[in-house]
mmCIF file of C-alpha atoms in Angstrom:
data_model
loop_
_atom_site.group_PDB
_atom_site.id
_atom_site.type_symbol
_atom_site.label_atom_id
_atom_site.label_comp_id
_atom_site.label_asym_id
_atom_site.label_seq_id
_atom_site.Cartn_x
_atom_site.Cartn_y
_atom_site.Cartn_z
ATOM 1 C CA UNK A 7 -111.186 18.259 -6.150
ATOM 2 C CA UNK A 8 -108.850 20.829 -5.149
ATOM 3 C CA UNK A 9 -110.022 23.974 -3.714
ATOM 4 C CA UNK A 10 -109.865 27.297 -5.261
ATOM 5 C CA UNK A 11 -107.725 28.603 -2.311
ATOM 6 C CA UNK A 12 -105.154 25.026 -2.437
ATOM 7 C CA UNK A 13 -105.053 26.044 -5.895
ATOM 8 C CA UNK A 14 -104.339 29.417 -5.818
ATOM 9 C CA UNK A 15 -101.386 28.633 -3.122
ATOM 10 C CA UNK A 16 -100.058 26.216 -5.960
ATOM 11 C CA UNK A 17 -100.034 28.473 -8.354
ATOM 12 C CA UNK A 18 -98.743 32.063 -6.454
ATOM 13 C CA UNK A 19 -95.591 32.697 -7.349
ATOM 14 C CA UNK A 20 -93.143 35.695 -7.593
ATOM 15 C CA UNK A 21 -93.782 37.291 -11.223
ATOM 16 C CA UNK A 22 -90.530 39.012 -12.280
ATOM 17 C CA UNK A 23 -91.874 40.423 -15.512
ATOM 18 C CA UNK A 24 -95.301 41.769 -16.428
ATOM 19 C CA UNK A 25 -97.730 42.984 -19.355
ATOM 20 C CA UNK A 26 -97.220 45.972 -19.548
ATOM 21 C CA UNK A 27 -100.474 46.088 -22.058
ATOM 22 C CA UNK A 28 -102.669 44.556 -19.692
ATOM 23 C CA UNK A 29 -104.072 46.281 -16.703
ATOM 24 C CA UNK A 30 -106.369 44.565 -13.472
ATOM 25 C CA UNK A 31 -110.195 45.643 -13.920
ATOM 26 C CA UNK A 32 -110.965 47.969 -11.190
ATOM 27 C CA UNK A 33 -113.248 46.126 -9.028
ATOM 28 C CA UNK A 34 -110.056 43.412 -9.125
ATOM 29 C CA UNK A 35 -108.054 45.747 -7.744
ATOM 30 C CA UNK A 36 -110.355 46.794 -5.105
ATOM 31 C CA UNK A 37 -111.150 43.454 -3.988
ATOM 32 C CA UNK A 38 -107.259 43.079 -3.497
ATOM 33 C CA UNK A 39 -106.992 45.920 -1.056
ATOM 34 C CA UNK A 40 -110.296 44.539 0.586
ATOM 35 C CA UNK A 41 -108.710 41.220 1.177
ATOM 36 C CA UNK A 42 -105.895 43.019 2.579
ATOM 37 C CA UNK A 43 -108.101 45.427 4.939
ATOM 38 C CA UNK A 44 -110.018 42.054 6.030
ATOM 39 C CA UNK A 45 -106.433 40.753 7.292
ATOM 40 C CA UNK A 46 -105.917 39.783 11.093
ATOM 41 C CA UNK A 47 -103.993 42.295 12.709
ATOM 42 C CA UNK A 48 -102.337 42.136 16.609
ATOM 43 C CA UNK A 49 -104.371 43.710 19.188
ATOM 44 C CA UNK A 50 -106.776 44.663 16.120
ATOM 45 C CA UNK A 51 -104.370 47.670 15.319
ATOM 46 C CA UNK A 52 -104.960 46.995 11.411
ATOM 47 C CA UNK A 53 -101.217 48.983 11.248
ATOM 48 C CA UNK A 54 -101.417 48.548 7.618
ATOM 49 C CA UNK A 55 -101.966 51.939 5.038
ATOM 50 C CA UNK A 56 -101.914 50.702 1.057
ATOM 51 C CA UNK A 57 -100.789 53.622 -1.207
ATOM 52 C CA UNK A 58 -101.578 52.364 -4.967
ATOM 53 C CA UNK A 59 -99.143 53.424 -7.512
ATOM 54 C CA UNK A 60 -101.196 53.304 -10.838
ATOM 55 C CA UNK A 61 -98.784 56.722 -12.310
ATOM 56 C CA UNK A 62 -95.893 55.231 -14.626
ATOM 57 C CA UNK A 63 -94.462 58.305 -14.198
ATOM 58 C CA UNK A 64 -94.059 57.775 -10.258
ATOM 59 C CA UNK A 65 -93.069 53.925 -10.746
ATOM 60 C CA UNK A 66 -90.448 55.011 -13.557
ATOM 61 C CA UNK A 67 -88.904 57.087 -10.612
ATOM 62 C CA UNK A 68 -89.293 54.396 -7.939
ATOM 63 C CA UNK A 69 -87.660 51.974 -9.815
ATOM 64 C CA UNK A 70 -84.030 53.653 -9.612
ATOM 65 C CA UNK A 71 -84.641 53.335 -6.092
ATOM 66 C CA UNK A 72 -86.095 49.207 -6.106
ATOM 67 C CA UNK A 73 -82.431 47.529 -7.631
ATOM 68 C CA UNK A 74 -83.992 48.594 -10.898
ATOM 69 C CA UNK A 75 -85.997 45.604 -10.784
ATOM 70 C CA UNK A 76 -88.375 45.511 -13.927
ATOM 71 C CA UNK A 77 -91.386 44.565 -12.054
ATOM 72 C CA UNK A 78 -91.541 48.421 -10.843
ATOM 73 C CA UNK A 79 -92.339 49.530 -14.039
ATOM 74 C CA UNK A 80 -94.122 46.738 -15.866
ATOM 75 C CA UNK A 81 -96.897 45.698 -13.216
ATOM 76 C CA UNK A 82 -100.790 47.077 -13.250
ATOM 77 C CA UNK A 83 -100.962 48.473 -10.118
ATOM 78 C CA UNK A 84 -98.036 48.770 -7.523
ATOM 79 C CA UNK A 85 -99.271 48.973 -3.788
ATOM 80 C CA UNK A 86 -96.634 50.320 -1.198
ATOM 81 C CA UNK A 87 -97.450 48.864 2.329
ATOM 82 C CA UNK A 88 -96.781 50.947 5.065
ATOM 83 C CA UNK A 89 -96.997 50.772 8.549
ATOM 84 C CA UNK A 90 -98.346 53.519 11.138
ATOM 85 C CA UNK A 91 -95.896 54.351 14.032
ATOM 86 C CA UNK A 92 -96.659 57.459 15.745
ATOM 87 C CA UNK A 93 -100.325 56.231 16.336
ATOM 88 C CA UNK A 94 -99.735 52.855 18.042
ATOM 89 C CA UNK A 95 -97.316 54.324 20.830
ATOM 90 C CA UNK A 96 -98.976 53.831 24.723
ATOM 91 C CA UNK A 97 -101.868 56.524 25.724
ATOM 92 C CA UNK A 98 -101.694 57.450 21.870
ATOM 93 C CA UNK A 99 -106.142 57.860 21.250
ATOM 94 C CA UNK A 100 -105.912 55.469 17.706
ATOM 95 C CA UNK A 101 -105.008 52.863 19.977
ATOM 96 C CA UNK A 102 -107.874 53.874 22.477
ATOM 97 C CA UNK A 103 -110.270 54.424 19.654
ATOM 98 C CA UNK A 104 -109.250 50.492 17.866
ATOM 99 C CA UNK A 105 -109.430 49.097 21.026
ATOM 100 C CA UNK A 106 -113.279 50.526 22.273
ATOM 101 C CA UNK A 107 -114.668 48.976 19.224
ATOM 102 C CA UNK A 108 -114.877 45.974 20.983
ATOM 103 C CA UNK A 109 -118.430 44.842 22.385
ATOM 104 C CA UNK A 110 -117.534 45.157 25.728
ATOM 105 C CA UNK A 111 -117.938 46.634 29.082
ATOM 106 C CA UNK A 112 -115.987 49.893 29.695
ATOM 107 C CA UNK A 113 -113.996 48.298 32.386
ATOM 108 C CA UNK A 114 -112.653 45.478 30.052
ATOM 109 C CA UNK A 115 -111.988 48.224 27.537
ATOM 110 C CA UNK A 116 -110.250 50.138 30.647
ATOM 111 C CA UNK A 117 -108.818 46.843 31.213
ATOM 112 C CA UNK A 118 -107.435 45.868 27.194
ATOM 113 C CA UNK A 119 -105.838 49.872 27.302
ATOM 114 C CA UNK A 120 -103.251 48.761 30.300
ATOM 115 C CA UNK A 121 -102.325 45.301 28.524
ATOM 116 C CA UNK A 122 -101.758 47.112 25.080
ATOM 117 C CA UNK A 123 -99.784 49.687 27.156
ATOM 118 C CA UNK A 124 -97.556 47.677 28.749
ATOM 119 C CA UNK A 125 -97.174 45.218 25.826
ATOM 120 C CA UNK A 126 -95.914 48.146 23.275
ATOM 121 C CA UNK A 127 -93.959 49.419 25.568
ATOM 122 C CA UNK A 128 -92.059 46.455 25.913
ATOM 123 C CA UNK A 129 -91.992 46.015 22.088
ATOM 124 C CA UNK A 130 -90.498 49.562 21.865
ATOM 125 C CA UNK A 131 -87.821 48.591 24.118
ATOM 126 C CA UNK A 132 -86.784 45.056 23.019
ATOM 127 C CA UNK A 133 -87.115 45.671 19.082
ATOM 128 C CA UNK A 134 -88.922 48.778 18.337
ATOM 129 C CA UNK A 135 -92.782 49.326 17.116
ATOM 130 C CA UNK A 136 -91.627 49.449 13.521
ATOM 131 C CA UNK A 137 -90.595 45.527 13.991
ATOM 132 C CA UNK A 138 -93.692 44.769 15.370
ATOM 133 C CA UNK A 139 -96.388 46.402 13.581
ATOM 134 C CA UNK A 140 -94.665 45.735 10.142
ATOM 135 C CA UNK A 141 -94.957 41.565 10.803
ATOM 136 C CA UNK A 142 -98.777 42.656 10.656
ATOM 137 C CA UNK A 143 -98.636 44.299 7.255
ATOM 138 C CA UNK A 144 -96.925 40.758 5.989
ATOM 139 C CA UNK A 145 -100.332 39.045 6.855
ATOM 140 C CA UNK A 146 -102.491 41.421 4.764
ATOM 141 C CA UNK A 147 -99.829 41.433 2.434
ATOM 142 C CA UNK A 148 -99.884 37.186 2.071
ATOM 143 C CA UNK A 149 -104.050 37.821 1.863
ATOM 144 C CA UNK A 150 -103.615 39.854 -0.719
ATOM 145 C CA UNK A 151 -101.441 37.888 -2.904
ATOM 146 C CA UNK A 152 -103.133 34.956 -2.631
ATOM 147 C CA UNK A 153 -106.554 36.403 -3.292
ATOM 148 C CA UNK A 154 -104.906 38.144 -6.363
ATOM 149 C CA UNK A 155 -104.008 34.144 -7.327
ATOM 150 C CA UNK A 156 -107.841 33.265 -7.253
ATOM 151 C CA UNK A 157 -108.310 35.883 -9.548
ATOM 152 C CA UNK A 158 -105.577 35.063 -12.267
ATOM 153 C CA UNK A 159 -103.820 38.286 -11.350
ATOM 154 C CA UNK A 160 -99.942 37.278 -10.243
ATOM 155 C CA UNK A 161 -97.742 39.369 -8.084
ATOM 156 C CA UNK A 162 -94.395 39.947 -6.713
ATOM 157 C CA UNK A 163 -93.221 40.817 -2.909
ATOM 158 C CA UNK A 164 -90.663 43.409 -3.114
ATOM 159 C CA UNK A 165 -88.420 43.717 0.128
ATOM 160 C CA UNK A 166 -85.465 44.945 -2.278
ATOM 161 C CA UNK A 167 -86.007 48.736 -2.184
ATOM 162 C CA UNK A 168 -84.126 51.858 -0.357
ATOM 163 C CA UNK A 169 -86.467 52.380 1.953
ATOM 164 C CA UNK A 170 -85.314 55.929 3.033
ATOM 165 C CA UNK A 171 -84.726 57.860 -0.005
ATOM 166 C CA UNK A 172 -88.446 56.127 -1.316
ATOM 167 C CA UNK A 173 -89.899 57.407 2.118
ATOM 168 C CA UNK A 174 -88.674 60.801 1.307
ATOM 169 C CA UNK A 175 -89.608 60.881 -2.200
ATOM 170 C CA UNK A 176 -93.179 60.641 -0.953
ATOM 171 C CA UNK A 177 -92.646 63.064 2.043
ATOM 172 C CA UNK A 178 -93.361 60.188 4.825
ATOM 173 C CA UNK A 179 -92.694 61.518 8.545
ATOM 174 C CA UNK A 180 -90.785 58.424 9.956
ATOM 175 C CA UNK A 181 -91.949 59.014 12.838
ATOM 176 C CA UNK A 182 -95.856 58.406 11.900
ATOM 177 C CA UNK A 183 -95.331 56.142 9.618
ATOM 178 C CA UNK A 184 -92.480 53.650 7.557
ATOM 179 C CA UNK A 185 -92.636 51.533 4.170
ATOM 180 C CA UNK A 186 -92.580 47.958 4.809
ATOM 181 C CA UNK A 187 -93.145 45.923 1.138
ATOM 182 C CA UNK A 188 -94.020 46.591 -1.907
ATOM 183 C CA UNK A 189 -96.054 44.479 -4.155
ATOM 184 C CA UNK A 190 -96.519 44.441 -7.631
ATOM 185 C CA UNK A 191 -99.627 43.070 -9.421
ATOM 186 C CA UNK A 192 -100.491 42.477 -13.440
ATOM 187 C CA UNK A 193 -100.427 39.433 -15.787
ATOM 188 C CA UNK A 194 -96.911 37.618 -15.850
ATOM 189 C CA UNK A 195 -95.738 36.994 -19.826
ATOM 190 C CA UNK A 196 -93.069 34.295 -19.018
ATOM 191 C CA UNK A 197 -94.319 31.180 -18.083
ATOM 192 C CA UNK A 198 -94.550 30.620 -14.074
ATOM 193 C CA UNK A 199 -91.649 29.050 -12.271
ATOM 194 C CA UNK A 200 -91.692 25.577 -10.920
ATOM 195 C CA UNK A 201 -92.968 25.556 -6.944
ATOM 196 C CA UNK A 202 -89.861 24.526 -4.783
ATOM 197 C CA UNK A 203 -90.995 23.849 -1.249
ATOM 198 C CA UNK A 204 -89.269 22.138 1.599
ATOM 199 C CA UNK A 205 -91.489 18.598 2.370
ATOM 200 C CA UNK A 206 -93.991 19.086 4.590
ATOM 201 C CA UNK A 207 -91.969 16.034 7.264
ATOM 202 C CA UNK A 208 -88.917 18.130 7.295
ATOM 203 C CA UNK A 209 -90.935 21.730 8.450
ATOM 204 C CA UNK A 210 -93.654 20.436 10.733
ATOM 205 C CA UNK A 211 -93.682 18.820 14.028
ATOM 206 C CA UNK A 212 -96.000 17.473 16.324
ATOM 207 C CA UNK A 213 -96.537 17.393 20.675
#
């Protein structure tokens, strides 16, 4: 029998166009964004903020500014992802603060705040903390999808938007933080799209 999770993964898929009459029960919804504050996270940064658009006024002036794709304004609940910056440069104290969580001696903790140092700093000078901390928000974002699947609720990841002119439209300070995805949520009314996937010989090796 297949699993609730295999079957969830089968049936994800990208919904293009929602119900507009049917909304996601709020403890749903909540257990969405827990599955995404659950997520793994490098260094245990958890980079991720979730800012849920439920306003149709707000997503009817978002969607100008996401390819005018219909999903903006016909999903439940819109969640923008976005990613801290400011707070996860070297010495910064939310670093210091994540990292002394740990169960550990002080020196080890002494120890972890030199390795996250001089890993971020090389991050911030081979591709930039937005880069890095952003690939974290994709694994809460993945959780969250697929626990929206177990559920019956479908969703869509939205990488299509103008990322700028939304971040200023909700007064974001670049330099704290950045919008990395959007995803919509709700109940599809087309049909779901055949699953296309490469066989599993052609993407996986073994050593």
């Amino acid at each position: 029998m297949e699993s609730q999770f295999f079957q969830a993964m089968q049936e994800r898929h990208a919904c293009k166009l929602f119900d507009e009459n049917k909304r996601i029960p709020k403890e749903q919804l909540e257990t969405i964004l827990e599955y995404g504050r659950l997520s793994p996270s490098s260094f245990g940064m958890e980079p991720w903020r979730f800012l849920v658009v439920q306003s149709q006024e707000m997503k009817e002036r978002l969607r100008p500014l996401c390819w005018d794709q219909p999903q903006i304004t016909t999903c439940s609940d819109l969640v923008l992802i976005k990613t801290i910056i400011g707070p996860l440069t070297p010495g910064n104290q939310y670093s210091r603060d994540m990292l002394s969580r740990r169960d550990l001696p002080q020196e080890r903790i002494e120890a972890y705040f030199k390795i996250y140092d001089t890993f971020v700093t090389e991050k911030m000078a081979s591709e930039g903390l937005f880069s890095w901390s952003s690939r974290q928000c994709y694994l809460a974002a993945a959780n969250m999808m697929t626990g929206a699947a177990t559920m019956g609720i479908d969703s869509c990841p939205i990488e299509g938007f103008e990322k700028e002119k939304i971040e200023a439209l909700l007064e974001m300070d670049p330099a704290k933080e950045q919008l990395t995805l959007i995803i919509t949520f709700g109940y599809r009314v087309n049909e779901r799209s055949k699953k296309i996937r490469l066989p599993r010989e052609t993407i996986v090796e073994y050593l």
